[in-house]
Structures are given as C-alpha cells and as structure tokens.
PDB file of C-alpha atoms in Angstrom:
ATOM      1  CA  UNK A   1     -28.243  51.599  -4.248  1.00 63.00           C
ATOM      2  CA  UNK A   2     -29.940  48.147  -5.747  1.00 63.00           C
ATOM      3  CA  UNK A   3     -26.966  45.986  -5.661  1.00 58.00           C
ATOM      4  CA  UNK A   4     -26.172  47.528  -2.134  1.00 58.00           C
ATOM      5  CA  UNK A   5     -29.840  46.205  -1.147  1.00 57.00           C
ATOM      6  CA  UNK A   6     -29.229  42.896  -2.923  1.00 57.00           C
ATOM      7  CA  UNK A   7     -26.230  42.230  -1.204  1.00 56.00           C
ATOM      8  CA  UNK A   8     -27.709  43.004   2.642  1.00 68.00           C
ATOM      9  CA  UNK A   9     -30.975  41.016   1.500  1.00 61.00           C
ATOM     10  CA  UNK A  10     -28.328  37.927   0.359  1.00 63.00           C
ATOM     11  CA  UNK A  11     -26.455  38.457   3.604  1.00 62.00           C
ATOM     12  CA  UNK A  12     -29.285  38.513   5.805  1.00 62.00           C
ATOM     13  CA  UNK A  13     -30.963  35.118   4.587  1.00 61.00           C
ATOM     14  CA  UNK A  14     -27.760  33.500   4.465  1.00 60.00           C
ATOM     15  CA  UNK A  15     -26.922  33.920   7.896  1.00 64.00           C
ATOM     16  CA  UNK A  16     -30.531  32.530   8.541  1.00 59.00           C
ATOM     17  CA  UNK A  17     -30.214  29.530   6.542  1.00 55.00           C
ATOM     18  CA  UNK A  18     -26.696  28.735   7.833  1.00 60.00           C
ATOM     19  CA  UNK A  19     -27.771  29.108  11.180  1.00 54.00           C
ATOM     20  CA  UNK A  20     -30.824  26.667  10.827  1.00 56.00           C
ATOM     21  CA  UNK A  21     -28.244  24.149   9.207  1.00 50.00           C
ATOM     22  CA  UNK A  22     -25.803  24.680  12.223  1.00 54.00           C
ATOM     23  CA  UNK A  23     -28.707  24.312  14.708  1.00 60.00           C
ATOM     24  CA  UNK A  24     -29.843  20.634  13.732  1.00 60.00           C
ATOM     25  CA  UNK A  25     -26.315  19.554  12.414  1.00 75.00           C
ATOM     26  CA  UNK A  26     -27.521  19.394   9.037  1.00 88.00           C
ATOM     27  CA  UNK A  27     -28.833  16.640   6.785  1.00 93.00           C
ATOM     28  CA  UNK A  28     -25.292  15.173   6.104  1.00 92.00           C
ATOM     29  CA  UNK A  29     -24.817  14.760   9.536  1.00 93.00           C
ATOM     30  CA  UNK A  30     -27.990  13.461  10.572  1.00 93.00           C
ATOM     31  CA  UNK A  31     -27.664  10.789   7.820  1.00 94.00           C
ATOM     32  CA  UNK A  32     -24.348   9.565   9.141  1.00 93.00           C
ATOM     33  CA  UNK A  33     -25.426   9.552  12.623  1.00 92.00           C
ATOM     34  CA  UNK A  34     -28.491   7.257  11.353  1.00 90.00           C
ATOM     35  CA  UNK A  35     -26.470   5.133   9.218  1.00 87.00           C
ATOM     36  CA  UNK A  36     -23.866   4.416  11.936  1.00 89.00           C
ATOM     37  CA  UNK A  37     -26.740   3.578  14.149  1.00 87.00           C
ATOM     38  CA  UNK A  38     -28.700   1.066  11.788  1.00 80.00           C
ATOM     39  CA  UNK A  39     -25.565  -0.341  10.792  1.00 80.00           C
ATOM     40  CA  UNK A  40     -24.363  -1.315  14.635  1.00 83.00           C
ATOM     41  CA  UNK A  41     -27.721  -2.109  16.013  1.00 81.00           C
ATOM     42  CA  UNK A  42     -27.930  -5.130  18.027  1.00 87.00           C
ATOM     43  CA  UNK A  43     -31.002  -7.377  16.661  1.00 88.00           C
ATOM     44  CA  UNK A  44     -32.347 -10.457  18.490  1.00 93.00           C
ATOM     45  CA  UNK A  45     -32.320 -13.559  16.900  1.00 94.00           C
ATOM     46  CA  UNK A  46     -36.455 -13.232  16.338  1.00 96.00           C
ATOM     47  CA  UNK A  47     -35.626 -10.133  14.603  1.00 95.00           C
ATOM     48  CA  UNK A  48     -32.948 -11.636  12.494  1.00 94.00           C
ATOM     49  CA  UNK A  49     -35.213 -14.501  11.525  1.00 96.00           C
ATOM     50  CA  UNK A  50     -38.169 -12.036  10.677  1.00 97.00           C
ATOM     51  CA  UNK A  51     -35.998  -9.823   8.516  1.00 96.00           C
ATOM     52  CA  UNK A  52     -34.701 -12.965   6.683  1.00 96.00           C
ATOM     53  CA  UNK A  53     -37.936 -14.818   6.010  1.00 97.00           C
ATOM     54  CA  UNK A  54     -39.460 -11.070   4.932  1.00 96.00           C
ATOM     55  CA  UNK A  55     -36.367 -11.102   2.400  1.00 96.00           C
ATOM     56  CA  UNK A  56     -36.803 -14.596   0.986  1.00 96.00           C
ATOM     57  CA  UNK A  57     -40.622 -14.025   0.313  1.00 95.00           C
ATOM     58  CA  UNK A  58     -40.102 -10.710  -1.237  1.00 94.00           C
ATOM     59  CA  UNK A  59     -37.416 -11.959  -3.472  1.00 95.00           C
ATOM     60  CA  UNK A  60     -39.388 -14.990  -4.412  1.00 94.00           C
ATOM     61  CA  UNK A  61     -42.330 -13.046  -5.204  1.00 92.00           C
ATOM     62  CA  UNK A  62     -40.763 -10.755  -7.666  1.00 92.00           C
ATOM     63  CA  UNK A  63     -38.501 -13.380  -9.435  1.00 92.00           C
ATOM     64  CA  UNK A  64     -41.823 -15.810  -9.560  1.00 90.00           C
ATOM     65  CA  UNK A  65     -44.072 -13.371 -11.007  1.00 90.00           C
ATOM     66  CA  UNK A  66     -42.104 -12.942 -14.331  1.00 88.00           C
ATOM     67  CA  UNK A  67     -42.233 -16.876 -14.431  1.00 84.00           C
ATOM     68  CA  UNK A  68     -45.540 -18.243 -13.655  1.00 81.00           C
ATOM     69  CA  UNK A  69     -48.399 -17.727 -15.833  1.00 81.00           C
ATOM     70  CA  UNK A  70     -51.070 -16.219 -13.249  1.00 83.00           C
ATOM     71  CA  UNK A  71     -48.652 -14.817 -10.237  1.00 82.00           C
ATOM     72  CA  UNK A  72     -51.489 -13.094  -8.359  1.00 81.00           C
ATOM     73  CA  UNK A  73     -53.000 -16.829  -7.977  1.00 81.00           C
ATOM     74  CA  UNK A  74     -49.855 -18.910  -7.647  1.00 80.00           C
ATOM     75  CA  UNK A  75     -48.073 -16.750  -5.191  1.00 85.00           C
ATOM     76  CA  UNK A  76     -50.867 -15.434  -2.955  1.00 83.00           C
ATOM     77  CA  UNK A  77     -50.252 -18.376  -0.654  1.00 85.00           C
ATOM     78  CA  UNK A  78     -46.595 -18.152  -0.839  1.00 89.00           C
ATOM     79  CA  UNK A  79     -45.093 -18.860   3.044  1.00 91.00           C
ATOM     80  CA  UNK A  80     -41.601 -19.175   4.138  1.00 95.00           C
ATOM     81  CA  UNK A  81     -42.547 -22.540   5.643  1.00 95.00           C
ATOM     82  CA  UNK A  82     -42.835 -23.959   1.677  1.00 93.00           C
ATOM     83  CA  UNK A  83     -39.635 -22.721   0.920  1.00 95.00           C
ATOM     84  CA  UNK A  84     -36.271 -24.621   1.615  1.00 96.00           C
ATOM     85  CA  UNK A  85     -33.016 -22.378   2.012  1.00 97.00           C
ATOM     86  CA  UNK A  86     -29.352 -22.560   2.352  1.00 97.00           C
ATOM     87  CA  UNK A  87     -26.666 -19.850   3.044  1.00 95.00           C
ATOM     88  CA  UNK A  88     -23.258 -20.864   2.651  1.00 95.00           C
ATOM     89  CA  UNK A  89     -21.264 -19.338   5.829  1.00 93.00           C
ATOM     90  CA  UNK A  90     -19.610 -16.085   5.503  1.00 92.00           C
ATOM     91  CA  UNK A  91     -21.438 -14.880   2.406  1.00 95.00           C
ATOM     92  CA  UNK A  92     -24.323 -13.186   1.416  1.00 95.00           C
ATOM     93  CA  UNK A  93     -25.528 -15.542  -0.954  1.00 97.00           C
ATOM     94  CA  UNK A  94     -28.753 -17.585  -0.709  1.00 97.00           C
ATOM     95  CA  UNK A  95     -29.829 -20.666  -2.613  1.00 97.00           C
ATOM     96  CA  UNK A  96     -33.832 -21.168  -2.577  1.00 96.00           C
ATOM     97  CA  UNK A  97     -36.036 -23.648  -3.605  1.00 95.00           C
ATOM     98  CA  UNK A  98     -39.695 -23.519  -4.074  1.00 92.00           C
ATOM     99  CA  UNK A  99     -41.483 -26.326  -6.065  1.00 89.00           C
ATOM    100  CA  UNK A 100     -39.547 -27.076  -9.328  1.00 88.00           C
ATOM    101  CA  UNK A 101     -37.513 -23.883  -8.919  1.00 92.00           C
ATOM    102  CA  UNK A 102     -34.017 -23.393  -7.854  1.00 95.00           C
ATOM    103  CA  UNK A 103     -32.941 -20.053  -7.204  1.00 96.00           C
ATOM    104  CA  UNK A 104     -29.523 -18.481  -6.329  1.00 97.00           C
ATOM    105  CA  UNK A 105     -29.566 -14.967  -4.857  1.00 97.00           C
ATOM    106  CA  UNK A 106     -26.875 -12.370  -4.192  1.00 97.00           C
ATOM    107  CA  UNK A 107     -27.301  -9.767  -1.854  1.00 97.00           C
ATOM    108  CA  UNK A 108     -24.798  -6.766  -1.058  1.00 95.00           C
ATOM    109  CA  UNK A 109     -25.308  -6.713   2.385  1.00 92.00           C
ATOM    110  CA  UNK A 110     -26.528  -9.313   5.285  1.00 93.00           C
ATOM    111  CA  UNK A 111     -30.021 -10.712   4.288  1.00 95.00           C
ATOM    112  CA  UNK A 112     -30.722 -11.178   7.925  1.00 93.00           C
ATOM    113  CA  UNK A 113     -30.074  -7.753   9.099  1.00 90.00           C
ATOM    114  CA  UNK A 114     -31.055  -5.314   6.430  1.00 90.00           C
ATOM    115  CA  UNK A 115     -34.520  -5.403   4.368  1.00 93.00           C
ATOM    116  CA  UNK A 116     -32.935  -5.788   1.243  1.00 95.00           C
ATOM    117  CA  UNK A 117     -33.306  -6.734  -2.501  1.00 96.00           C
ATOM    118  CA  UNK A 118     -31.018  -9.193  -4.265  1.00 97.00           C
ATOM    119  CA  UNK A 119     -28.890  -7.644  -6.972  1.00 96.00           C
ATOM    120  CA  UNK A 120     -28.318 -10.622  -8.758  1.00 97.00           C
ATOM    121  CA  UNK A 121     -30.503 -13.847  -9.387  1.00 96.00           C
ATOM    122  CA  UNK A 122     -30.054 -17.012 -11.435  1.00 96.00           C
ATOM    123  CA  UNK A 123     -33.595 -19.022 -11.716  1.00 94.00           C
ATOM    124  CA  UNK A 124     -33.370 -22.667 -12.570  1.00 93.00           C
ATOM    125  CA  UNK A 125     -36.392 -24.244 -13.211  1.00 90.00           C
ATOM    126  CA  UNK A 126     -36.289 -28.717 -12.804  1.00 87.00           C
ATOM    127  CA  UNK A 127     -38.329 -30.061 -16.007  1.00 86.00           C
ATOM    128  CA  UNK A 128     -40.599 -32.703 -14.656  1.00 82.00           C
ATOM    129  CA  UNK A 129     -39.253 -36.224 -14.469  1.00 77.00           C
ATOM    130  CA  UNK A 130     -35.614 -34.872 -14.446  1.00 74.00           C
ATOM    131  CA  UNK A 131     -33.581 -37.453 -13.096  1.00 76.00           C
ATOM    132  CA  UNK A 132     -30.518 -35.139 -11.709  1.00 72.00           C
ATOM    133  CA  UNK A 133     -28.727 -37.976 -10.271  1.00 73.00           C
ATOM    134  CA  UNK A 134     -28.587 -39.623 -13.614  1.00 72.00           C
ATOM    135  CA  UNK A 135     -24.339 -39.396 -14.939  1.00 58.00           C
ATOM    136  CA  UNK A 136     -24.315 -36.740 -17.828  1.00 62.00           C
ATOM    137  CA  UNK A 137     -22.022 -38.174 -20.402  1.00 57.00           C
ATOM    138  CA  UNK A 138     -21.113 -36.945 -24.142  1.00 58.00           C
ATOM    139  CA  UNK A 139     -20.231 -40.628 -24.949  1.00 57.00           C
ATOM    140  CA  UNK A 140     -22.664 -42.328 -27.515  1.00 58.00           C
ATOM    141  CA  UNK A 141     -23.878 -45.898 -26.793  1.00 56.00           C
ATOM    142  CA  UNK A 142     -22.683 -47.941 -29.746  1.00 59.00           C
ATOM    143  CA  UNK A 143     -24.632 -50.969 -30.532  1.00 62.00           C
ATOM    144  CA  UNK A 144     -23.137 -53.794 -32.834  1.00 64.00           C
ATOM    145  CA  UNK A 145     -24.807 -54.592 -36.042  1.00 67.00           C
ATOM    146  CA  UNK A 146     -26.649 -58.050 -36.001  1.00 64.00           C
TER     147      UNK A 146
END
C-alpha cells in the first residue's frame, strides 16, 4: 500500500514538473537562445567603443593593483584618455601602455563586443632612464693597454 501511494505521488508531481519545463522550454533552451542572441547582436560603433574602453580600464585596474604601492590612490583617476592601446588586426590580443607600464593582454573573445577579462597578461615595467633604442650587444669593448 505504501509503495503504491509513493508511486502515485511520484508520478503526479513528476508530471507537474515536466509540464512546467515543457511549458517554458527549459532552462537549457532559454540559455541557448539567449547565447545565440548575444553572439549575433549588432553593436553600433559607439557601443563597441564603450565596451572596449571598459574592458581596457577594468583590465588595467586589476593588473596594476598588484604592481603599484597604493592602488586606490594611484588608480583613482585612471582614464582611457591616459592610455595608449594597439590591437593587431584579426586577433583578440591587445597591447596597452600606461605611464611606465607596457602590458600585453590576451582575451578569449573580441574585447570590443563582450565585457570580458583577459585570460593571460604579461606586464613589463620600463626602468627610469632606460634607452630602448640602444643596441643590445653581448660583445665586450676591449680597450688596449697603454
């Protein structure tokens, strides 16, 4: 008797849950439709610029927070206008220069189309007085004895 009651109870509530999932199409289907919509949306140049600038500033804040002494104070006034960027065509890589830092970022998707964080970064800090145009050579200059 208990088994029969349990079986009827399970079937009844199972049908209710299945009906709700079928009615809404299921979360998996909704997720797929939303992902397709977001992937194929047409962004205006202004929207792309805003997304790109936001990604650059957010990436810089996270990266430089680990590199500067007082991040809250030094990064408080960080603006996109103070940053120099270069993105090789056809890639999701980005080179950023801010003050004496030059940073390479790699994104898993287009940083102009999606709000995204880089999956890889490489930070270089230019030492004060460094001459990047000077030729590097392993040869030692030998001066003849007098």
